[in-house]
Each structure stands twice: as structure tokens, then as C-alpha cells.
Amino acid sequence: GAGVSQTPSNKVTEKGKYVELRCDPISGHTALYWYRQSLGQGPEFLIYFQGTGAADDSGLPNDRFFAVRPEGSVSTLKIQRTERGDSAVYLCASSLGWGGSSTDTQYFGPGTRLTVL
Amino acid sequence: GESVGLHLPTLSVQEGDNSIINCAYSNSASDYFIWYKQESGKGPQFIIDIRSNMDKRQGQRVTVLLNKTVKHLSLQIAATQPGDSAVYFCAENRRAAGNKLTFGGGTRVLVKP
């Protein structure tokens, strides 16, 4: 079956611009996660959704970052007034559940590489 | 997350040999530990996980060992193949308190033919 998909695969923008990154989770998965990965490092948690609501947004670095999941499926990560330090690979993952069982395994998409010039 | 800089630890292994990748974790309250494989330009791929009440779990050609006393996790790959060349990350989470993953530093595995 189809895995997690993310668009665009690459995004180049200028400092100060607004960007949107999209994630399509695995069909039927109720939980969706965003992570950010800098070169040579492991992914760092940003935010996760249970259904339509953000259950934990403690990883968002500042108020320039915002994410939505209005219908409980597709999610969009929005970054305002981009800065060069925002350059990274943004990864999305989804899981079937989140209740503390084996169904919580997170499956990742290929990521969006964001470059802020 | 931990910062490991641009230079990942690298494990070079001969094709056909066994590989052992080690990871130290920080949160004694974590209840799941997971290994991911990441190839260049791709997202992390789930390999195997282990619950905190276990000390060993086996999959296809892989074995994960958990030592809670010293907060150490290892991944053993049997008969390493060229397709195993990648960066491997361990991760931990407390699923009952939310499912966010905390990743450790990665290890690059290079398989020599």
C-alpha cells in the first residue's frame, strides 16, 4: 500500500518568505507527526496530531511555525518569515494509533528539503 | 535531540559479517525503543522495536538487545549485505505519555564487498 507522502520534495525560498509543506499520511492512520532533521543529526520532534487536534506542539521552535490537520488526514506545516536557520529536511510520520501499543509504530515519509537563501 | 555534528560514527563491515550498532539512551521512563534505517535522501525506515519489559527481540536478520541497567540498546545485523549500508538511528518514546520520538545520534554503516 501507499506510504506517507510529502510535497514538495525540495523547496528553495528566500529569507523572509512564507512556505507550506504538505504531508499525506498512510490511509487510516489517526496520528501524524512532524520532525525536522539537520545534516548529520537525528530527527527532532516538532508537533503531533491525534485526529484533527494538536496533541503536543512542544517541539515547535517559535511562533513562526504552525501546523494544521483540518480533516484529520492531510497536514500542512506552515513557516512564516523564513530564516536561513530553518533550512533542514522536514519529515512527516504517521501511526495507526497512539494508545501505548504496537500500533503506535511511526512510519516516515521521504521528507521535504527546505533551503532558505 | 542530541547534537552529533556532521561527522557520524562509522562502522565499516565486510559483506557477510555480522554488524553491531550501539546506542545509549537517556530517559529511564521510556517504554519503547526503536531502530530506524535511513538511506541517503530518504526518510527513516522502521526496522524493529522493543518494549521496555523485554531484553531481546529478533526479527529477520536483526536482533535488538536492551540493557536497562546501563541504558544501552544495540542492533545486531546478521550476514550484513551491501543493501544494509545506511545511517542507523535509535529512538525512544513513552507511548502512554504521548508518542513523540526522541532520536539518538546516528551510526553510519558501510558494507565493503
PDB file of C-alpha atoms in Angstrom:
ATOM      1  CA  GLY A   1       0.000   0.000   0.000  1.00  0.00           C
ATOM      2  CA  ALA A   2       0.969   3.637  -0.281  1.00  0.00           C
ATOM      3  CA  GLY A   3       3.253   5.044   2.360  1.00  0.00           C
ATOM      4  CA  VAL A   4       3.491   8.541   3.755  1.00  0.00           C
ATOM      5  CA  SER A   5       3.943  11.101   1.016  1.00  0.00           C
ATOM      6  CA  GLN A   6       5.288  14.632   1.273  1.00  0.00           C
ATOM      7  CA  THR A   7       5.260  17.502  -1.166  1.00  0.00           C
ATOM      8  CA  PRO A   8       7.238  19.228  -2.429  1.00  0.00           C
ATOM      9  CA  SER A   9      10.339  17.067  -2.204  1.00  0.00           C
ATOM     10  CA  ASN A  10      12.506  20.179  -2.422  1.00  0.00           C
ATOM     11  CA  LYS A  11      11.695  23.789  -1.682  1.00  0.00           C
ATOM     12  CA  VAL A  12      14.032  26.723  -2.155  1.00  0.00           C
ATOM     13  CA  THR A  13      12.876  30.060  -0.824  1.00  0.00           C
ATOM     14  CA  GLU A  14      14.261  33.418   0.114  1.00  0.00           C
ATOM     15  CA  LYS A  15      14.710  34.714   3.611  1.00  0.00           C
ATOM     16  CA  GLY A  16      11.512  36.296   4.882  1.00  0.00           C
ATOM     17  CA  LYS A  17       9.150  34.332   2.643  1.00  0.00           C
ATOM     18  CA  TYR A  18       6.276  32.079   3.706  1.00  0.00           C
ATOM     19  CA  VAL A  19       6.281  28.355   2.928  1.00  0.00           C
ATOM     20  CA  GLU A  20       3.859  25.477   3.257  1.00  0.00           C
ATOM     21  CA  LEU A  21       4.883  21.839   3.412  1.00  0.00           C
ATOM     22  CA  ARG A  22       2.316  19.109   2.901  1.00  0.00           C
ATOM     23  CA  CYS A  23       2.037  15.614   4.332  1.00  0.00           C
ATOM     24  CA  ASP A  24      -0.300  12.801   3.284  1.00  0.00           C
ATOM     25  CA  PRO A  25      -0.288  10.077   5.944  1.00  0.00           C
ATOM     26  CA  ILE A  26      -0.916   6.391   5.416  1.00  0.00           C
ATOM     27  CA  SER A  27      -4.636   5.849   4.891  1.00  0.00           C
ATOM     28  CA  GLY A  28      -6.413   5.123   8.150  1.00  0.00           C
ATOM     29  CA  HIS A  29      -3.620   6.364  10.378  1.00  0.00           C
ATOM     30  CA  THR A  30      -5.023   8.588  13.092  1.00  0.00           C
ATOM     31  CA  ALA A  31      -1.799  10.092  14.413  1.00  0.00           C
ATOM     32  CA  LEU A  32       0.516  12.346  12.412  1.00  0.00           C
ATOM     33  CA  TYR A  33       3.897  13.763  13.394  1.00  0.00           C
ATOM     34  CA  TRP A  34       6.305  16.399  12.117  1.00  0.00           C
ATOM     35  CA  TYR A  35      10.036  16.261  12.705  1.00  0.00           C
ATOM     36  CA  ARG A  36      12.954  18.352  11.498  1.00  0.00           C
ATOM     37  CA  GLN A  37      16.327  16.900  10.597  1.00  0.00           C
ATOM     38  CA  SER A  38      19.516  18.878  10.194  1.00  0.00           C
ATOM     39  CA  LEU A  39      22.508  17.478   8.369  1.00  0.00           C
ATOM     40  CA  GLY A  40      24.235  14.718  10.300  1.00  0.00           C
ATOM     41  CA  GLN A  41      21.685  14.646  13.099  1.00  0.00           C
ATOM     42  CA  GLY A  42      18.702  12.598  14.081  1.00  0.00           C
ATOM     43  CA  PRO A  43      15.189  13.944  13.528  1.00  0.00           C
ATOM     44  CA  GLU A  44      13.864  16.335  16.182  1.00  0.00           C
ATOM     45  CA  PHE A  45      10.204  16.361  17.151  1.00  0.00           C
ATOM     46  CA  LEU A  46       8.101  19.391  16.255  1.00  0.00           C
ATOM     47  CA  ILE A  47       4.417  18.573  16.692  1.00  0.00           C
ATOM     48  CA  TYR A  48       1.961  15.706  16.611  1.00  0.00           C
ATOM     49  CA  PHE A  49      -1.747  15.358  15.928  1.00  0.00           C
ATOM     50  CA  GLN A  50      -4.309  12.940  17.224  1.00  0.00           C
ATOM     51  CA  GLY A  51      -7.048  13.277  14.660  1.00  0.00           C
ATOM     52  CA  THR A  52      -7.574  16.955  13.937  1.00  0.00           C
ATOM     53  CA  GLY A  53      -6.127  18.375  17.123  1.00  0.00           C
ATOM     54  CA  ALA A  54      -2.526  19.066  18.002  1.00  0.00           C
ATOM     55  CA  ALA A  55      -1.840  16.823  20.985  1.00  0.00           C
ATOM     56  CA  ASP A  56       1.687  18.095  21.561  1.00  0.00           C
ATOM     57  CA  ASP A  57       3.318  21.104  19.888  1.00  0.00           C
ATOM     58  CA  SER A  58       6.155  21.446  22.354  1.00  0.00           C
ATOM     59  CA  GLY A  59       8.798  20.997  19.675  1.00  0.00           C
ATOM     60  CA  LEU A  60       7.827  23.978  17.530  1.00  0.00           C
ATOM     61  CA  PRO A  61      10.803  26.341  17.824  1.00  0.00           C
ATOM     62  CA  ASN A  62       8.852  29.613  17.817  1.00  0.00           C
ATOM     63  CA  ASP A  63       5.597  31.195  16.707  1.00  0.00           C
ATOM     64  CA  ARG A  64       6.720  31.380  13.076  1.00  0.00           C
ATOM     65  CA  PHE A  65       5.927  27.678  12.850  1.00  0.00           C
ATOM     66  CA  PHE A  66       2.375  26.417  12.713  1.00  0.00           C
ATOM     67  CA  ALA A  67       0.740  23.186  11.563  1.00  0.00           C
ATOM     68  CA  VAL A  68      -2.830  22.180  10.805  1.00  0.00           C
ATOM     69  CA  ARG A  69      -4.718  18.986  10.075  1.00  0.00           C
ATOM     70  CA  PRO A  70      -8.277  20.217   9.487  1.00  0.00           C
ATOM     71  CA  GLU A  71      -9.903  16.947   8.414  1.00  0.00           C
ATOM     72  CA  GLY A  72      -7.779  14.500  10.343  1.00  0.00           C
ATOM     73  CA  SER A  73      -5.845  13.313   7.320  1.00  0.00           C
ATOM     74  CA  VAL A  74      -3.575  15.653   5.322  1.00  0.00           C
ATOM     75  CA  SER A  75      -1.442  18.049   7.341  1.00  0.00           C
ATOM     76  CA  THR A  76       0.313  21.262   6.383  1.00  0.00           C
ATOM     77  CA  LEU A  77       3.323  22.703   8.177  1.00  0.00           C
ATOM     78  CA  LYS A  78       3.496  26.453   7.722  1.00  0.00           C
ATOM     79  CA  ILE A  79       6.563  28.587   8.283  1.00  0.00           C
ATOM     80  CA  GLN A  80       6.322  32.366   8.255  1.00  0.00           C
ATOM     81  CA  ARG A  81       9.175  34.826   7.703  1.00  0.00           C
ATOM     82  CA  THR A  82      11.634  32.051   6.952  1.00  0.00           C
ATOM     83  CA  GLU A  83      15.194  32.351   8.207  1.00  0.00           C
ATOM     84  CA  ARG A  84      18.361  30.674   6.962  1.00  0.00           C
ATOM     85  CA  GLY A  85      18.419  28.598  10.140  1.00  0.00           C
ATOM     86  CA  ASP A  86      15.131  26.987   9.088  1.00  0.00           C
ATOM     87  CA  SER A  87      16.976  25.123   6.330  1.00  0.00           C
ATOM     88  CA  ALA A  88      16.612  21.406   7.042  1.00  0.00           C
ATOM     89  CA  VAL A  89      14.727  18.311   5.954  1.00  0.00           C
ATOM     90  CA  TYR A  90      11.192  18.311   7.314  1.00  0.00           C
ATOM     91  CA  LEU A  91       9.907  14.800   7.910  1.00  0.00           C
ATOM     92  CA  CYS A  92       6.368  13.650   8.426  1.00  0.00           C
ATOM     93  CA  ALA A  93       5.366  10.345  10.019  1.00  0.00           C
ATOM     94  CA  SER A  94       2.079   8.646  10.798  1.00  0.00           C
ATOM     95  CA  SER A  95       0.941   5.855  13.065  1.00  0.00           C
ATOM     96  CA  LEU A  96      -2.233   3.817  13.286  1.00  0.00           C
ATOM     97  CA  GLY A  97      -2.821   4.687  16.926  1.00  0.00           C
ATOM     98  CA  TRP A  98      -1.214   6.341  19.877  1.00  0.00           C
ATOM     99  CA  GLY A  99      -2.547   4.412  22.822  1.00  0.00           C
ATOM    100  CA  GLY A 100       0.638   2.822  24.047  1.00  0.00           C
ATOM    101  CA  SER A 101       0.700  -0.343  21.984  1.00  0.00           C
ATOM    102  CA  SER A 102       2.444  -1.820  18.989  1.00  0.00           C
ATOM    103  CA  THR A 103       0.086   0.083  16.697  1.00  0.00           C
ATOM    104  CA  ASP A 104       1.977   3.235  17.556  1.00  0.00           C
ATOM    105  CA  THR A 105       4.885   2.461  15.225  1.00  0.00           C
ATOM    106  CA  GLN A 106       5.691   5.589  13.252  1.00  0.00           C
ATOM    107  CA  TYR A 107       6.270   5.334   9.523  1.00  0.00           C
ATOM    108  CA  PHE A 108       8.101   8.189   7.867  1.00  0.00           C
ATOM    109  CA  GLY A 109       7.741   9.907   4.542  1.00  0.00           C
ATOM    110  CA  PRO A 110      10.689  10.886   2.330  1.00  0.00           C
ATOM    111  CA  GLY A 111      10.843  14.424   3.685  1.00  0.00           C
ATOM    112  CA  THR A 112      10.863  17.909   2.191  1.00  0.00           C
ATOM    113  CA  ARG A 113      14.271  19.528   1.894  1.00  0.00           C
ATOM    114  CA  LEU A 114      13.839  23.222   2.655  1.00  0.00           C
ATOM    115  CA  THR A 115      16.593  25.638   1.688  1.00  0.00           C
ATOM    116  CA  VAL A 116      16.318  29.257   2.754  1.00  0.00           C
ATOM    117  CA  LEU A 117      18.657  31.540   0.831  1.00  0.00           C
TER     118      LEU A 117
ATOM    119  CA  GLY B   1      17.585  15.930  20.465  1.00  0.00           C
ATOM    120  CA  GLU B   2      21.253  15.188  20.696  1.00  0.00           C
ATOM    121  CA  SER B   3      23.699  17.030  18.516  1.00  0.00           C
ATOM    122  CA  VAL B   4      26.282  14.844  16.873  1.00  0.00           C
ATOM    123  CA  GLY B   5      27.594  17.295  14.324  1.00  0.00           C
ATOM    124  CA  LEU B   6      28.385  16.468  10.765  1.00  0.00           C
ATOM    125  CA  HIS B   7      30.692  13.552  11.422  1.00  0.00           C
ATOM    126  CA  LEU B   8      28.714  10.473  12.295  1.00  0.00           C
ATOM    127  CA  PRO B   9      30.455   7.495  13.875  1.00  0.00           C
ATOM    128  CA  THR B  10      31.094   4.991  11.120  1.00  0.00           C
ATOM    129  CA  LEU B  11      31.123   1.230  11.236  1.00  0.00           C
ATOM    130  CA  SER B  12      32.872  -0.473   8.334  1.00  0.00           C
ATOM    131  CA  VAL B  13      31.989  -4.117   7.948  1.00  0.00           C
ATOM    132  CA  GLN B  14      32.828  -6.784   5.430  1.00  0.00           C
ATOM    133  CA  GLU B  15      29.938  -8.186   3.452  1.00  0.00           C
ATOM    134  CA  GLY B  16      28.718 -11.357   5.130  1.00  0.00           C
ATOM    135  CA  ASP B  17      29.997 -10.425   8.579  1.00  0.00           C
ATOM    136  CA  ASN B  18      27.741  -9.506  11.487  1.00  0.00           C
ATOM    137  CA  SER B  19      27.295  -5.848  12.470  1.00  0.00           C
ATOM    138  CA  ILE B  20      26.641  -4.479  15.934  1.00  0.00           C
ATOM    139  CA  ILE B  21      25.426  -0.915  16.363  1.00  0.00           C
ATOM    140  CA  ASN B  22      25.235   0.576  19.826  1.00  0.00           C
ATOM    141  CA  CYS B  23      23.126   3.324  21.329  1.00  0.00           C
ATOM    142  CA  ALA B  24      22.890   4.905  24.764  1.00  0.00           C
ATOM    143  CA  TYR B  25      19.512   6.319  25.740  1.00  0.00           C
ATOM    144  CA  SER B  26      18.724   8.904  28.361  1.00  0.00           C
ATOM    145  CA  ASN B  27      15.181   8.510  29.657  1.00  0.00           C
ATOM    146  CA  SER B  28      14.679   5.663  32.111  1.00  0.00           C
ATOM    147  CA  ALA B  29      10.906   6.194  31.805  1.00  0.00           C
ATOM    148  CA  SER B  30      10.838   5.331  28.098  1.00  0.00           C
ATOM    149  CA  ASP B  31       8.725   2.294  27.317  1.00  0.00           C
ATOM    150  CA  TYR B  32       9.575   1.628  23.707  1.00  0.00           C
ATOM    151  CA  PHE B  33      12.899   1.642  21.888  1.00  0.00           C
ATOM    152  CA  ILE B  34      13.052   1.644  18.133  1.00  0.00           C
ATOM    153  CA  TRP B  35      15.689   1.265  15.437  1.00  0.00           C
ATOM    154  CA  TYR B  36      15.394   3.108  12.144  1.00  0.00           C
ATOM    155  CA  LYS B  37      17.496   2.840   8.987  1.00  0.00           C
ATOM    156  CA  GLN B  38      17.958   5.916   6.845  1.00  0.00           C
ATOM    157  CA  GLU B  39      19.385   5.811   3.339  1.00  0.00           C
ATOM    158  CA  SER B  40      20.640   8.932   1.639  1.00  0.00           C
ATOM    159  CA  GLY B  41      17.809  11.183   0.511  1.00  0.00           C
ATOM    160  CA  LYS B  42      15.122   9.067   2.152  1.00  0.00           C
ATOM    161  CA  GLY B  43      13.111   9.153   5.331  1.00  0.00           C
ATOM    162  CA  PRO B  44      13.844   6.838   8.271  1.00  0.00           C
ATOM    163  CA  GLN B  45      12.641   3.285   7.719  1.00  0.00           C
ATOM    164  CA  PHE B  46      11.362   1.254  10.678  1.00  0.00           C
ATOM    165  CA  ILE B  47      13.456  -1.836  11.394  1.00  0.00           C
ATOM    166  CA  ILE B  48      12.434  -3.230  14.763  1.00  0.00           C
ATOM    167  CA  ASP B  49      11.295  -2.112  18.175  1.00  0.00           C
ATOM    168  CA  ILE B  50      11.420  -3.499  21.684  1.00  0.00           C
ATOM    169  CA  ARG B  51       9.287  -2.811  24.693  1.00  0.00           C
ATOM    170  CA  SER B  52      10.965  -1.900  27.952  1.00  0.00           C
ATOM    171  CA  ASN B  53       9.802  -5.097  29.672  1.00  0.00           C
ATOM    172  CA  MET B  54      11.857  -7.196  27.247  1.00  0.00           C
ATOM    173  CA  ASP B  55      15.607  -7.578  26.880  1.00  0.00           C
ATOM    174  CA  LYS B  56      15.820  -9.189  23.472  1.00  0.00           C
ATOM    175  CA  ARG B  57      13.762  -9.296  20.325  1.00  0.00           C
ATOM    176  CA  GLN B  58      14.545 -10.900  16.996  1.00  0.00           C
ATOM    177  CA  GLY B  59      13.425 -10.076  13.501  1.00  0.00           C
ATOM    178  CA  GLN B  60      14.565 -11.106  10.087  1.00  0.00           C
ATOM    179  CA  ARG B  61      18.402 -10.947  10.236  1.00  0.00           C
ATOM    180  CA  VAL B  62      18.200  -8.400  13.057  1.00  0.00           C
ATOM    181  CA  THR B  63      18.265  -8.672  16.835  1.00  0.00           C
ATOM    182  CA  VAL B  64      17.759  -5.860  19.295  1.00  0.00           C
ATOM    183  CA  LEU B  65      19.141  -6.104  22.817  1.00  0.00           C
ATOM    184  CA  LEU B  66      18.086  -3.832  25.659  1.00  0.00           C
ATOM    185  CA  ASN B  67      20.038  -3.362  28.870  1.00  0.00           C
ATOM    186  CA  LYS B  68      18.035  -1.099  31.136  1.00  0.00           C
ATOM    187  CA  THR B  69      20.600  -1.204  33.907  1.00  0.00           C
ATOM    188  CA  VAL B  70      23.093   0.771  31.852  1.00  0.00           C
ATOM    189  CA  LYS B  71      20.538   2.345  29.470  1.00  0.00           C
ATOM    190  CA  HIS B  72      22.045   0.684  26.442  1.00  0.00           C
ATOM    191  CA  LEU B  73      20.469  -0.556  23.260  1.00  0.00           C
ATOM    192  CA  SER B  74      22.108  -2.492  20.443  1.00  0.00           C
ATOM    193  CA  LEU B  75      21.149  -3.658  16.992  1.00  0.00           C
ATOM    194  CA  GLN B  76      22.775  -6.741  15.554  1.00  0.00           C
ATOM    195  CA  ILE B  77      22.580  -7.391  11.826  1.00  0.00           C
ATOM    196  CA  ALA B  78      23.452 -10.893  10.707  1.00  0.00           C
ATOM    197  CA  ALA B  79      25.257 -11.558   7.439  1.00  0.00           C
ATOM    198  CA  THR B  80      25.480  -7.887   6.510  1.00  0.00           C
ATOM    199  CA  GLN B  81      24.674  -7.117   2.892  1.00  0.00           C
ATOM    200  CA  PRO B  82      25.510  -4.127   0.647  1.00  0.00           C
ATOM    201  CA  GLY B  83      21.896  -3.006   0.957  1.00  0.00           C
ATOM    202  CA  ASP B  84      22.429  -2.569   4.694  1.00  0.00           C
ATOM    203  CA  SER B  85      24.696   0.419   4.058  1.00  0.00           C
ATOM    204  CA  ALA B  86      22.891   3.372   5.627  1.00  0.00           C
ATOM    205  CA  VAL B  87      22.699   5.516   8.756  1.00  0.00           C
ATOM    206  CA  TYR B  88      21.048   3.807  11.703  1.00  0.00           C
ATOM    207  CA  PHE B  89      19.246   5.720  14.451  1.00  0.00           C
ATOM    208  CA  CYS B  90      17.899   4.531  17.735  1.00  0.00           C
ATOM    209  CA  ALA B  91      14.855   6.273  19.160  1.00  0.00           C
ATOM    210  CA  GLU B  92      12.858   6.112  22.373  1.00  0.00           C
ATOM    211  CA  ASN B  93       9.430   7.184  23.494  1.00  0.00           C
ATOM    212  CA  ARG B  94       6.898   6.972  26.272  1.00  0.00           C
ATOM    213  CA  ARG B  95       3.795   5.927  24.406  1.00  0.00           C
ATOM    214  CA  ALA B  96       1.453   6.300  27.333  1.00  0.00           C
ATOM    215  CA  ALA B  97       2.534   9.946  27.656  1.00  0.00           C
ATOM    216  CA  GLY B  98       2.315  10.861  24.001  1.00  0.00           C
ATOM    217  CA  ASN B  99       4.086   9.242  21.131  1.00  0.00           C
ATOM    218  CA  LYS B 100       6.842  11.663  20.186  1.00  0.00           C
ATOM    219  CA  LEU B 101      10.155  10.046  19.399  1.00  0.00           C
ATOM    220  CA  THR B 102      13.493  11.181  20.792  1.00  0.00           C
ATOM    221  CA  PHE B 103      16.295  10.142  18.463  1.00  0.00           C
ATOM    222  CA  GLY B 104      19.850   9.362  19.449  1.00  0.00           C
ATOM    223  CA  GLY B 105      22.906  10.060  17.391  1.00  0.00           C
ATOM    224  CA  GLY B 106      23.205   8.009  14.238  1.00  0.00           C
ATOM    225  CA  THR B 107      25.798   5.476  13.157  1.00  0.00           C
ATOM    226  CA  ARG B 108      26.823   5.151   9.535  1.00  0.00           C
ATOM    227  CA  VAL B 109      27.305   1.558   8.384  1.00  0.00           C
ATOM    228  CA  LEU B 110      29.475   0.969   5.330  1.00  0.00           C
ATOM    229  CA  VAL B 111      29.464  -2.529   3.879  1.00  0.00           C
ATOM    230  CA  LYS B 112      32.597  -3.451   1.971  1.00  0.00           C
ATOM    231  CA  PRO B 113      32.220  -6.015  -0.808  1.00  0.00           C
TER     232      PRO B 113
END
